[in-house]
Tab-separated table of C-alpha atoms in Angstrom:
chain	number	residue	atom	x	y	z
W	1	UNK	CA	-29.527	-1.863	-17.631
W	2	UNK	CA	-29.005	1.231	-15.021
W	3	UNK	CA	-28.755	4.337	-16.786
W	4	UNK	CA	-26.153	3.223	-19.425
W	5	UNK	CA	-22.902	4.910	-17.301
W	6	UNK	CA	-20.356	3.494	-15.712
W	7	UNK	CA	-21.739	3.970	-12.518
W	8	UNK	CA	-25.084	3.515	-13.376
W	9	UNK	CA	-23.699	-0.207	-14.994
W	10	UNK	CA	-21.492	-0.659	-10.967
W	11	UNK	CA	-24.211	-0.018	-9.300
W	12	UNK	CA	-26.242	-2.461	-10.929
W	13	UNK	CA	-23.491	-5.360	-10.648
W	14	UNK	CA	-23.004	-4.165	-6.908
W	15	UNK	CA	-26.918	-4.811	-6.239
W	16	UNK	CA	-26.938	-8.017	-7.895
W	17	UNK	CA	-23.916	-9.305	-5.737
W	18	UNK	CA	-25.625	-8.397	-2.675
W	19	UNK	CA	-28.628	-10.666	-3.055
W	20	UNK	CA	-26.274	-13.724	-3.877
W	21	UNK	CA	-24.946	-15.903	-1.225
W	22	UNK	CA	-21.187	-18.040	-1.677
W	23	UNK	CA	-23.985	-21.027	-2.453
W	24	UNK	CA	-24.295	-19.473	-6.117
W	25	UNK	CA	-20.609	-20.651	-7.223
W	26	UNK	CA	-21.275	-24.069	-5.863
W	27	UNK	CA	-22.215	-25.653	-9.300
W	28	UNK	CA	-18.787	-24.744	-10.108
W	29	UNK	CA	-17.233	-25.449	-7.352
W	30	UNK	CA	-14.757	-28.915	-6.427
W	31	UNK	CA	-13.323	-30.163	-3.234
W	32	UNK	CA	-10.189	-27.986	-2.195
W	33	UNK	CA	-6.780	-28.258	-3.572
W	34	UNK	CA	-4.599	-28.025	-0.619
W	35	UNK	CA	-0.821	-28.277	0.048
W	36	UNK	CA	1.305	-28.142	2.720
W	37	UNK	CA	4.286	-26.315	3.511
W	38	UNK	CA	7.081	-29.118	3.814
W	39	UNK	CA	7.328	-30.138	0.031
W	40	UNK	CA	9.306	-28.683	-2.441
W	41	UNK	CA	8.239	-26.187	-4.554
W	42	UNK	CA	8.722	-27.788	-7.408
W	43	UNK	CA	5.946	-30.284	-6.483
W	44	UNK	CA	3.840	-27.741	-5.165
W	45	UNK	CA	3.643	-26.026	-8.713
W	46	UNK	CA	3.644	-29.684	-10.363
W	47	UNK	CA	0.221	-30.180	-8.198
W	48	UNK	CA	-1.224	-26.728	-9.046
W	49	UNK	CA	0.054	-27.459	-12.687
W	50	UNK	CA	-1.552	-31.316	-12.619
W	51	UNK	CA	-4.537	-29.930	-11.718
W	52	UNK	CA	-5.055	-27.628	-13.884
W	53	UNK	CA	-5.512	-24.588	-11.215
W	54	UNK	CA	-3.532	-21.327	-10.946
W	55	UNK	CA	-3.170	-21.331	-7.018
W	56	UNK	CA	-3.896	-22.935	-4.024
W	57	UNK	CA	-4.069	-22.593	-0.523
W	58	UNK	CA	-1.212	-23.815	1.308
W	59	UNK	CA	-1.034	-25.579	5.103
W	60	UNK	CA	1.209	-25.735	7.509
W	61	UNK	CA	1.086	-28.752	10.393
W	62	UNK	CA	3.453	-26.803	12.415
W	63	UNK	CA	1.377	-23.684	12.519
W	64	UNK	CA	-1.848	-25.709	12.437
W	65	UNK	CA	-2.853	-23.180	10.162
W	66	UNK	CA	-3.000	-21.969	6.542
W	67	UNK	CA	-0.047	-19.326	5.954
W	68	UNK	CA	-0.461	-18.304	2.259
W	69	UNK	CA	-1.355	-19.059	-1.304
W	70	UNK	CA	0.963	-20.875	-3.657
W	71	UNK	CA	0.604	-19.049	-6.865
W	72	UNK	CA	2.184	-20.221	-10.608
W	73	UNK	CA	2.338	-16.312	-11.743
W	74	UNK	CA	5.782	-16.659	-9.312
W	75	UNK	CA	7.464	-19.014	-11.478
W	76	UNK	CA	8.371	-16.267	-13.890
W	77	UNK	CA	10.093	-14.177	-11.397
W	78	UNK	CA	11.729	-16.454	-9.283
W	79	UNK	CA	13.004	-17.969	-12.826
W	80	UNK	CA	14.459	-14.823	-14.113
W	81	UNK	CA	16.030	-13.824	-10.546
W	82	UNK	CA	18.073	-17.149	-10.337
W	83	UNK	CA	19.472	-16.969	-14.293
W	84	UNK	CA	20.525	-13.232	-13.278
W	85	UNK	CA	22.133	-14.479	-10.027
W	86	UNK	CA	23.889	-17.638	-11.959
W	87	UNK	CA	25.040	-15.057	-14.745
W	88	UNK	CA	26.840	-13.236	-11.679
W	89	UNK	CA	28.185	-16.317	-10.179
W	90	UNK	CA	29.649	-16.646	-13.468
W	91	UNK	CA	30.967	-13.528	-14.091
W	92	UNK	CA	32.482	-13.898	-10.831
W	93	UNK	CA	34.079	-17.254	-11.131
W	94	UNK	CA	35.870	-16.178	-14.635
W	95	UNK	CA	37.308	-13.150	-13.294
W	96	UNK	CA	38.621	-15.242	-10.329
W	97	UNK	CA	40.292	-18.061	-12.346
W	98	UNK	CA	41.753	-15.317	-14.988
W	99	UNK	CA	43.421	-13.831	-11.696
W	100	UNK	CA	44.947	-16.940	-10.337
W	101	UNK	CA	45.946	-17.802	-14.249
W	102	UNK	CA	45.660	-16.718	-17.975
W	103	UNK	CA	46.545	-20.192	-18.943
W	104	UNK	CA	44.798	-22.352	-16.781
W	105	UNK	CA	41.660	-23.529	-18.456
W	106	UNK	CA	38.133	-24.290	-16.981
W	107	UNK	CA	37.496	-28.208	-16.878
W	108	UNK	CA	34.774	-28.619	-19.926
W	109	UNK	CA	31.487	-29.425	-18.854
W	110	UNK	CA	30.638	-33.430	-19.626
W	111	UNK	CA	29.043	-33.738	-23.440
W	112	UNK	CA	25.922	-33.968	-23.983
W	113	UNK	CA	26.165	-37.845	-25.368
W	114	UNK	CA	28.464	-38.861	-22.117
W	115	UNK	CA	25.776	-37.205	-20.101
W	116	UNK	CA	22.812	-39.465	-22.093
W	117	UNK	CA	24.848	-42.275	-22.131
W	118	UNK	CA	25.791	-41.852	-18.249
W	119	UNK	CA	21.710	-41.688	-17.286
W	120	UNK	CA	20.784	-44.457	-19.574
W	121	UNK	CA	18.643	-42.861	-21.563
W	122	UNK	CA	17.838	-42.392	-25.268
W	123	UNK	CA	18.932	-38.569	-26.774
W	124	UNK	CA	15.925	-36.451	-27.303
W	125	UNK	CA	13.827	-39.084	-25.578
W	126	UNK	CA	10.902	-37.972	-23.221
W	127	UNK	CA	12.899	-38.500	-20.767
W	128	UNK	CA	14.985	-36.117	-20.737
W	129	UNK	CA	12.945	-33.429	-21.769
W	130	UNK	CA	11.100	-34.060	-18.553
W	131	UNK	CA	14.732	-33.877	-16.232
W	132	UNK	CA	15.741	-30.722	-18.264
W	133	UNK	CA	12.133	-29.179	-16.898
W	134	UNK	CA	12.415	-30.297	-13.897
W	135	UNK	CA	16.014	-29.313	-13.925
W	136	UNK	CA	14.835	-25.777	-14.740
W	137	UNK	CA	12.144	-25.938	-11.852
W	138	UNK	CA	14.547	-27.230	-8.995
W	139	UNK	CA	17.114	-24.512	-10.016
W	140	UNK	CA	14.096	-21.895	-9.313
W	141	UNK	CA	13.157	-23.467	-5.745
W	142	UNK	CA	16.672	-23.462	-4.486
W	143	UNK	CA	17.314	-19.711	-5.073
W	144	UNK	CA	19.102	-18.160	-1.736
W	145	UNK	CA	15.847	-15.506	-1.249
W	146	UNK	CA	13.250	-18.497	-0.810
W	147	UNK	CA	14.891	-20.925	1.179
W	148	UNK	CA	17.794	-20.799	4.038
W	149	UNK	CA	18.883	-24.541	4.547
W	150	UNK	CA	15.969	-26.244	3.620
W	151	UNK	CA	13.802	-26.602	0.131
W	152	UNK	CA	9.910	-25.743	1.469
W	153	UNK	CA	7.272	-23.384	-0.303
W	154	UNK	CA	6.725	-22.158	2.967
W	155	UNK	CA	8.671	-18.513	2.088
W	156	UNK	CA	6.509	-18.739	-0.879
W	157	UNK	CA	3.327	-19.053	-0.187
W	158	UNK	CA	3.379	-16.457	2.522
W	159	UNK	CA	3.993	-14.067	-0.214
W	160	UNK	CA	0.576	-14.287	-0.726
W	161	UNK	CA	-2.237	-13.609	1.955
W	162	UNK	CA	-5.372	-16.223	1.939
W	163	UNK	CA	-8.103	-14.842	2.561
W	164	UNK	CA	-10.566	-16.318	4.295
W	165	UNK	CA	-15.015	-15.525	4.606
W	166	UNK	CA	-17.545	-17.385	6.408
W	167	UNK	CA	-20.415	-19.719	4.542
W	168	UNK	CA	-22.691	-17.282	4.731
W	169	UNK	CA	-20.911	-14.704	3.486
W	170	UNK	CA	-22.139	-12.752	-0.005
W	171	UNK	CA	-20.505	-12.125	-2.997
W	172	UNK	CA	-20.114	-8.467	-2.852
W	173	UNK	CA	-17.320	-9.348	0.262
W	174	UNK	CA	-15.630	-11.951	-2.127
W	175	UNK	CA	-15.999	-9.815	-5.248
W	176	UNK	CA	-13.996	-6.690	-3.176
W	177	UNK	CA	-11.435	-9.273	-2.292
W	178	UNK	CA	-10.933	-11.005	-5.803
W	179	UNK	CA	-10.722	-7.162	-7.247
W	180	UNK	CA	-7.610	-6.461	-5.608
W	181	UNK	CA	-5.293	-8.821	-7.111
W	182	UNK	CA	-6.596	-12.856	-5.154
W	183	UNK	CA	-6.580	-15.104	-7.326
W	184	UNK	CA	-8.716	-17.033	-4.707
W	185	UNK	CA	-10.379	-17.009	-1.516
W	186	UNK	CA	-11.045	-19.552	0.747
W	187	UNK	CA	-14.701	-20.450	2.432
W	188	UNK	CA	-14.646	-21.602	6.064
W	189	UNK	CA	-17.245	-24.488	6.938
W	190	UNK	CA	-17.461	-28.382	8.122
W	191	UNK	CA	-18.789	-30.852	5.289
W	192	UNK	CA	-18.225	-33.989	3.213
W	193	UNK	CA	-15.225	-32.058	1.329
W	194	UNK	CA	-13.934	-29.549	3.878
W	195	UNK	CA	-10.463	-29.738	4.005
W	196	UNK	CA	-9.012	-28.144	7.715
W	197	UNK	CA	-11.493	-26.348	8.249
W	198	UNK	CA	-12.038	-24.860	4.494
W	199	UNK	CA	-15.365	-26.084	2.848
W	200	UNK	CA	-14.410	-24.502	-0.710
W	201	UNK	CA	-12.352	-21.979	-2.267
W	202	UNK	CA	-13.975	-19.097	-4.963
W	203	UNK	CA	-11.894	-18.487	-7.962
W	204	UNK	CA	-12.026	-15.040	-9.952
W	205	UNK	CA	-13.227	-17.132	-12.996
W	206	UNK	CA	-15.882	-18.985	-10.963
W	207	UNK	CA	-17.008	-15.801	-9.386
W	208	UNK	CA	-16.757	-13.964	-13.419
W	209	UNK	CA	-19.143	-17.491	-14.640
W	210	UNK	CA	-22.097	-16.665	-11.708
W	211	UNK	CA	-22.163	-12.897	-12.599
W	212	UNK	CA	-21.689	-12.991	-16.340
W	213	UNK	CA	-24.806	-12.865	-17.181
W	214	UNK	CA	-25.482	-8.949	-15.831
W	215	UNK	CA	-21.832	-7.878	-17.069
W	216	UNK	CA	-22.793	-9.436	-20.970
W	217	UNK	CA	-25.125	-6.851	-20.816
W	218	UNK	CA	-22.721	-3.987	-20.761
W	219	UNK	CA	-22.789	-1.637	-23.714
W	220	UNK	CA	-19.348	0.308	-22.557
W	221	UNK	CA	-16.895	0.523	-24.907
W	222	UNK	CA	-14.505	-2.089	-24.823
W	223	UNK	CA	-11.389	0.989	-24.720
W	224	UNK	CA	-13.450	2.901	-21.888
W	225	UNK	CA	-12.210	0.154	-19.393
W	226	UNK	CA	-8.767	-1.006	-20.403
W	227	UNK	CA	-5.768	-0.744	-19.547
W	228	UNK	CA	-3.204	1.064	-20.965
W	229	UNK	CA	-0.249	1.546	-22.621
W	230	UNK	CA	0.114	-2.041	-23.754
W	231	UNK	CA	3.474	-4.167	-22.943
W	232	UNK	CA	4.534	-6.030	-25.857
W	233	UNK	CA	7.739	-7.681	-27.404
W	234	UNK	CA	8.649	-8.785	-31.169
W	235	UNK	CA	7.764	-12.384	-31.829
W	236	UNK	CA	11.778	-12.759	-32.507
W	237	UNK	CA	12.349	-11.701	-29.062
W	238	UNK	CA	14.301	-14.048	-27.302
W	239	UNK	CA	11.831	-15.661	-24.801
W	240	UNK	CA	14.083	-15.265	-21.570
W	241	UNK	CA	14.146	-11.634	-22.409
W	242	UNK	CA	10.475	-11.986	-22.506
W	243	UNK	CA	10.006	-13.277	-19.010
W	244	UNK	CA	12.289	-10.534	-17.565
W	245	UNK	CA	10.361	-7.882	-19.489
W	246	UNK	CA	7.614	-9.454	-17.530
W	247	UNK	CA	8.887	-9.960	-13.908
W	248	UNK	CA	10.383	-6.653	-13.966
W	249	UNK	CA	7.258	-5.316	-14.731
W	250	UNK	CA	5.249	-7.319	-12.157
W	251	UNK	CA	3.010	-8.525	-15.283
W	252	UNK	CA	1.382	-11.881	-15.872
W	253	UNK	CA	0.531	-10.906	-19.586
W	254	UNK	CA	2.562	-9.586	-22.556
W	255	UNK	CA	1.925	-8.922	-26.307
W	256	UNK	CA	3.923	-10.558	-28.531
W	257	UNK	CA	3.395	-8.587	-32.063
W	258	UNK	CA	5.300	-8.792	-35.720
W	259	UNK	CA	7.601	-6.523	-36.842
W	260	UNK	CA	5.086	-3.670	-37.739
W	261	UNK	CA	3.194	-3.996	-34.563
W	262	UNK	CA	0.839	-6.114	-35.408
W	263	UNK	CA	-0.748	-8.617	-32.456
W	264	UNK	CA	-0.038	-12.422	-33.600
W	265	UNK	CA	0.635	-14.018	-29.941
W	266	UNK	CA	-0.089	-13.675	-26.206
W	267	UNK	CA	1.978	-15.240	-23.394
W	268	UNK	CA	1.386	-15.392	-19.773
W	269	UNK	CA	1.291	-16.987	-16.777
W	270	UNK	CA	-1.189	-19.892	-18.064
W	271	UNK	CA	1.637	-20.858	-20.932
W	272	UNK	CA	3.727	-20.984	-17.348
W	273	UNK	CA	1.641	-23.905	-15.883
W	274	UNK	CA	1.263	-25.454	-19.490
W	275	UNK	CA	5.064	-25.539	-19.204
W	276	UNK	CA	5.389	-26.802	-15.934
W	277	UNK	CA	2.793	-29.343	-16.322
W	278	UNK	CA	4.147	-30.609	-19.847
W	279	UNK	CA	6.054	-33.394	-18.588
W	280	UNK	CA	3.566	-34.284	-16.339
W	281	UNK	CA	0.916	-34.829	-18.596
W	282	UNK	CA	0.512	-38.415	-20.744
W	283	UNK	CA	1.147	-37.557	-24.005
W	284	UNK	CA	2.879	-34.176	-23.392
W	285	UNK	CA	6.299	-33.197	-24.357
W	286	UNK	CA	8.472	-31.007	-22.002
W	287	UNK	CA	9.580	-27.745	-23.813
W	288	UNK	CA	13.007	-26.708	-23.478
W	289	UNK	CA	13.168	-23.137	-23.509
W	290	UNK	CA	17.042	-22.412	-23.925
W	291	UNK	CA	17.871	-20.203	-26.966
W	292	UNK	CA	14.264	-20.489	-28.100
W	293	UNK	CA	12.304	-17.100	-29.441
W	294	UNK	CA	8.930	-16.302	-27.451
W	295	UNK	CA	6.867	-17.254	-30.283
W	296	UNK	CA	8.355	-20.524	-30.553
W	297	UNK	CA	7.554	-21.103	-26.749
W	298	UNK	CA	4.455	-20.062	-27.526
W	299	UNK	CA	3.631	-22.357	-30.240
W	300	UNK	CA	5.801	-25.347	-28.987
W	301	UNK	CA	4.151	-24.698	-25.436
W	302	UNK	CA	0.718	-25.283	-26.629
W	303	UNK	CA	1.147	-28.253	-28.927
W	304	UNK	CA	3.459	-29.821	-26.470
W	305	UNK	CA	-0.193	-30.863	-23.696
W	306	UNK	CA	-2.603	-32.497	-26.137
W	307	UNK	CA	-5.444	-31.035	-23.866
W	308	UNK	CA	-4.774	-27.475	-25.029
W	309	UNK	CA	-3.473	-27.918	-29.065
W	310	UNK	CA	-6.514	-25.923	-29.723
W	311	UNK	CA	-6.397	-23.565	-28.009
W	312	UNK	CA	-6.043	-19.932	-29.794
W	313	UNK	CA	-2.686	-18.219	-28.913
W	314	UNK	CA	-4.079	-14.879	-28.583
W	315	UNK	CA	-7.523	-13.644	-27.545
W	316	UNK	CA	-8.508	-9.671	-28.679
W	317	UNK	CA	-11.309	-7.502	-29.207
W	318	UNK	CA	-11.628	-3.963	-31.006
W	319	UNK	CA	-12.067	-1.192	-29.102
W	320	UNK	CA	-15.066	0.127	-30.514
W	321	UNK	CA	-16.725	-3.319	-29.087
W	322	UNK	CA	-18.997	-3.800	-26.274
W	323	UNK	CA	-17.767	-4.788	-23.039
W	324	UNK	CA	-20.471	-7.806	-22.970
W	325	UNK	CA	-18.881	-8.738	-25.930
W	326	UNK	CA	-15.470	-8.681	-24.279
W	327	UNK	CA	-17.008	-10.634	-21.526
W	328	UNK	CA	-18.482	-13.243	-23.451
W	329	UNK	CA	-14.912	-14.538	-25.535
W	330	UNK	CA	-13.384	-14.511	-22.144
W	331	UNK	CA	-15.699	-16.888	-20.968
W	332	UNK	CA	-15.673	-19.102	-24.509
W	333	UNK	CA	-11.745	-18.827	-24.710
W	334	UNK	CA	-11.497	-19.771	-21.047
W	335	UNK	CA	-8.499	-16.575	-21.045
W	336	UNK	CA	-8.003	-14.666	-17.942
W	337	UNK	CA	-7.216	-11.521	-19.792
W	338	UNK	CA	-7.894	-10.071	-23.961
W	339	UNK	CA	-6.128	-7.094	-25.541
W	340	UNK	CA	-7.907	-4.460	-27.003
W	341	UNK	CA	-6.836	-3.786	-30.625
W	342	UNK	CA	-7.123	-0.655	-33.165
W	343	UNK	CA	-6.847	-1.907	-36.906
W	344	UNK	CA	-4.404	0.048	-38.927
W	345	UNK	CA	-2.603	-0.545	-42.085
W	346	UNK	CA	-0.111	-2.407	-40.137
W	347	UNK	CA	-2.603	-4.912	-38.573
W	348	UNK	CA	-4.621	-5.033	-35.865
W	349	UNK	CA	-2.175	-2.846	-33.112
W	350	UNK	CA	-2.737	-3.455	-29.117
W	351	UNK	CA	-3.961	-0.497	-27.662
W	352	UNK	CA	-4.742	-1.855	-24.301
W	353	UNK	CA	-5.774	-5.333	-22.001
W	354	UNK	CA	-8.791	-5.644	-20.097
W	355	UNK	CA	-8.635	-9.106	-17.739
W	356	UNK	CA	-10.828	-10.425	-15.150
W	357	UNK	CA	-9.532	-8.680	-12.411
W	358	UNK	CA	-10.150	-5.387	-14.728
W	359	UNK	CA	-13.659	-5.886	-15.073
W	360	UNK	CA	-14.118	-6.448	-11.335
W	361	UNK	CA	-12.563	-3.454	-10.224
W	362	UNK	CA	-14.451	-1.590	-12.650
W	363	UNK	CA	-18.018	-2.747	-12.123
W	364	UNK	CA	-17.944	-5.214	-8.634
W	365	UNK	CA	-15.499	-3.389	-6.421
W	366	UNK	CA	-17.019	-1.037	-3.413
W	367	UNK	CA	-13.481	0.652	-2.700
């Protein structure tokens, strides 16, 4: 295929997008997922979460227009920027009461048994591991920077820009836009499942399914396309620490590795919506993340939604391997991104990550 470069492998991809219309990701396709701007955020991630989906488009009736995606990578940050703020409010609150008096003494907070016994519910119940989520997820929606007097997603979702292509439109315009960071475009047009004036939206995993079979045929090295350095933490890092690591970083994926280097976990933005959507789920278990290491959240995460107990907690690749290789356990693990390890005497040590986006701004991207 082509002439066995990189270019010669782009320019290949680039042709083959050309001569395919938006009606190519139809079989994998389903009616728009759509929310509006006046409900909380914590439902609006609940629905993206319910539904399995990573973002959606979001409307507004007052606009009478779509203002923005509502994305679940935000959950991280907006998570780690109200503990910091609380931490402050706290630091601020002792020093004030030590200045009014050494020996006046905060009121205790009510025990945890007066506090089960006060809601009527049993301790360690599913209950409650569904309030303390929930709990966690309000706390995140009512931080000062997203909202002013009023809980909405609207501040949200206009964080991130929809864009929007007509039906006829071909998948080299869509594959440009999904390349530089979308997680999802939306396709104008009238029909039995158009939604305001949005026919279907294109996903970068159901644009990855129509073109995988010309990028399986890639015979690149695996490490001439990733990324690197890798971003990784101990398993025995605390997983709060974790998530800052991450939203500092502006990073939906992080290594988690042993104590010699050695890759035994991955956690992202999908253990995110796993998380959110564990209460929500029959049979699931909310996961309370308080004192808990990131491997733990990792593990406890996955086994807590019965739908994904099997699914492998990290994905990786060598990096003498062939980028169609890469592409083809992306597409059997389902995983948005794989790291790309080097085996040493210490284990199999990330050297890099190659994701979906990766591979499109590599081989599908015209800019």
């Amino acid at each position: 295929m082509g002439d066995g470069t990189l270019k010669g492998y782009q320019e290949v991809v680039l042709e083959y997008l050309k001569t395919k219309s938006v009606d190519e990701i139809k079989p994998f396709s389903r009616p728009p997922i759509i929310v509006k701007d006046d409900i909380s955020p914590l439902e609006g991630f609940q629905i993206l979460a319910e539904n399995n989906i990573r973002a959606c488009p979001v409307w507004s009736d007052k606009d009478r227009n779509f203002i923005g995606t509502l994305d679940l990578r935000d959950v991280c940050k907006l998570f780690v920027e109200v503990k910091r703020q609380k931490k402050e409010q706290k630091a601020h609150q002792h020093k004030h009461f030590s200045a009014i008096s050494e020996n006046e003494e905060e009121k205790p907070a009510m025990p945890v048994d007066e506090l089960v016994a006060e809601q009527n519910i049993k301790p360690d119940s599913y209950e409650i591991r569904k309030k303390g989520t929930n709990l966690v997820l309000e706390t995140i929606t009512k931080h000062p920077t997203i909202i002013s007097d009023s809980t909405t997603l609207r501040y949200i979702a206009k964080m991130r820009v929809l864009k929007r292509f007509p039906h006829d439109t071909n998948l080299l315009s869509i594959a440009d836009a999904l390349a530089e960071g979308s997680h999802l475009v939306a396709i104008d047009g009238e029909g039995e499942n158009s939604k305001n004036g949005i026919n279907m939206v294109i996903t970068q995993k159901m644009l990855f399914q129509v073109i995988s079979p010309v990028l399986e045929k890639i015979k690149l090295r695996a490490d001439s396309i990733m990324r690197s350095p890798v971003i990784s933490v101990e398993a025995s890092t605390n997983a709060f620490d974790a998530f800052v690591i991450m939203a500092d970083k502006g990073i939906s994926a992080l290594a988690v590795t042993d104590e010699d280097g050695s890759l035994v976990h991955n956690t992202s933005s999908r253990d995110i919506k796993q998380w959110v959507a564990g209460p929500a789920e029959e049979g699931g278990n909310a996961v309370d993340i308080t004192d808990m290491t990131i491997e733990d959240f990792v593990v406890q995460v996955r086994q807590s939604k019965p739908s994904v107990k099997t699914c492998a907690t990290v994905c990786s690749v060598h990096k003498e391997s062939e980028v169609g290789h890469a592409v083809k356990l992306l597409l059997r693990t389902g995983y948005h991104h794989m790291w790309v390890v080097e085996t040493t005497d210490d284990g199999n040590i990330p050297v890099g990550l190659i994701s979906i986006t990766d591979i499109f701004r590599k081989f599908a991207h015209t800019r």
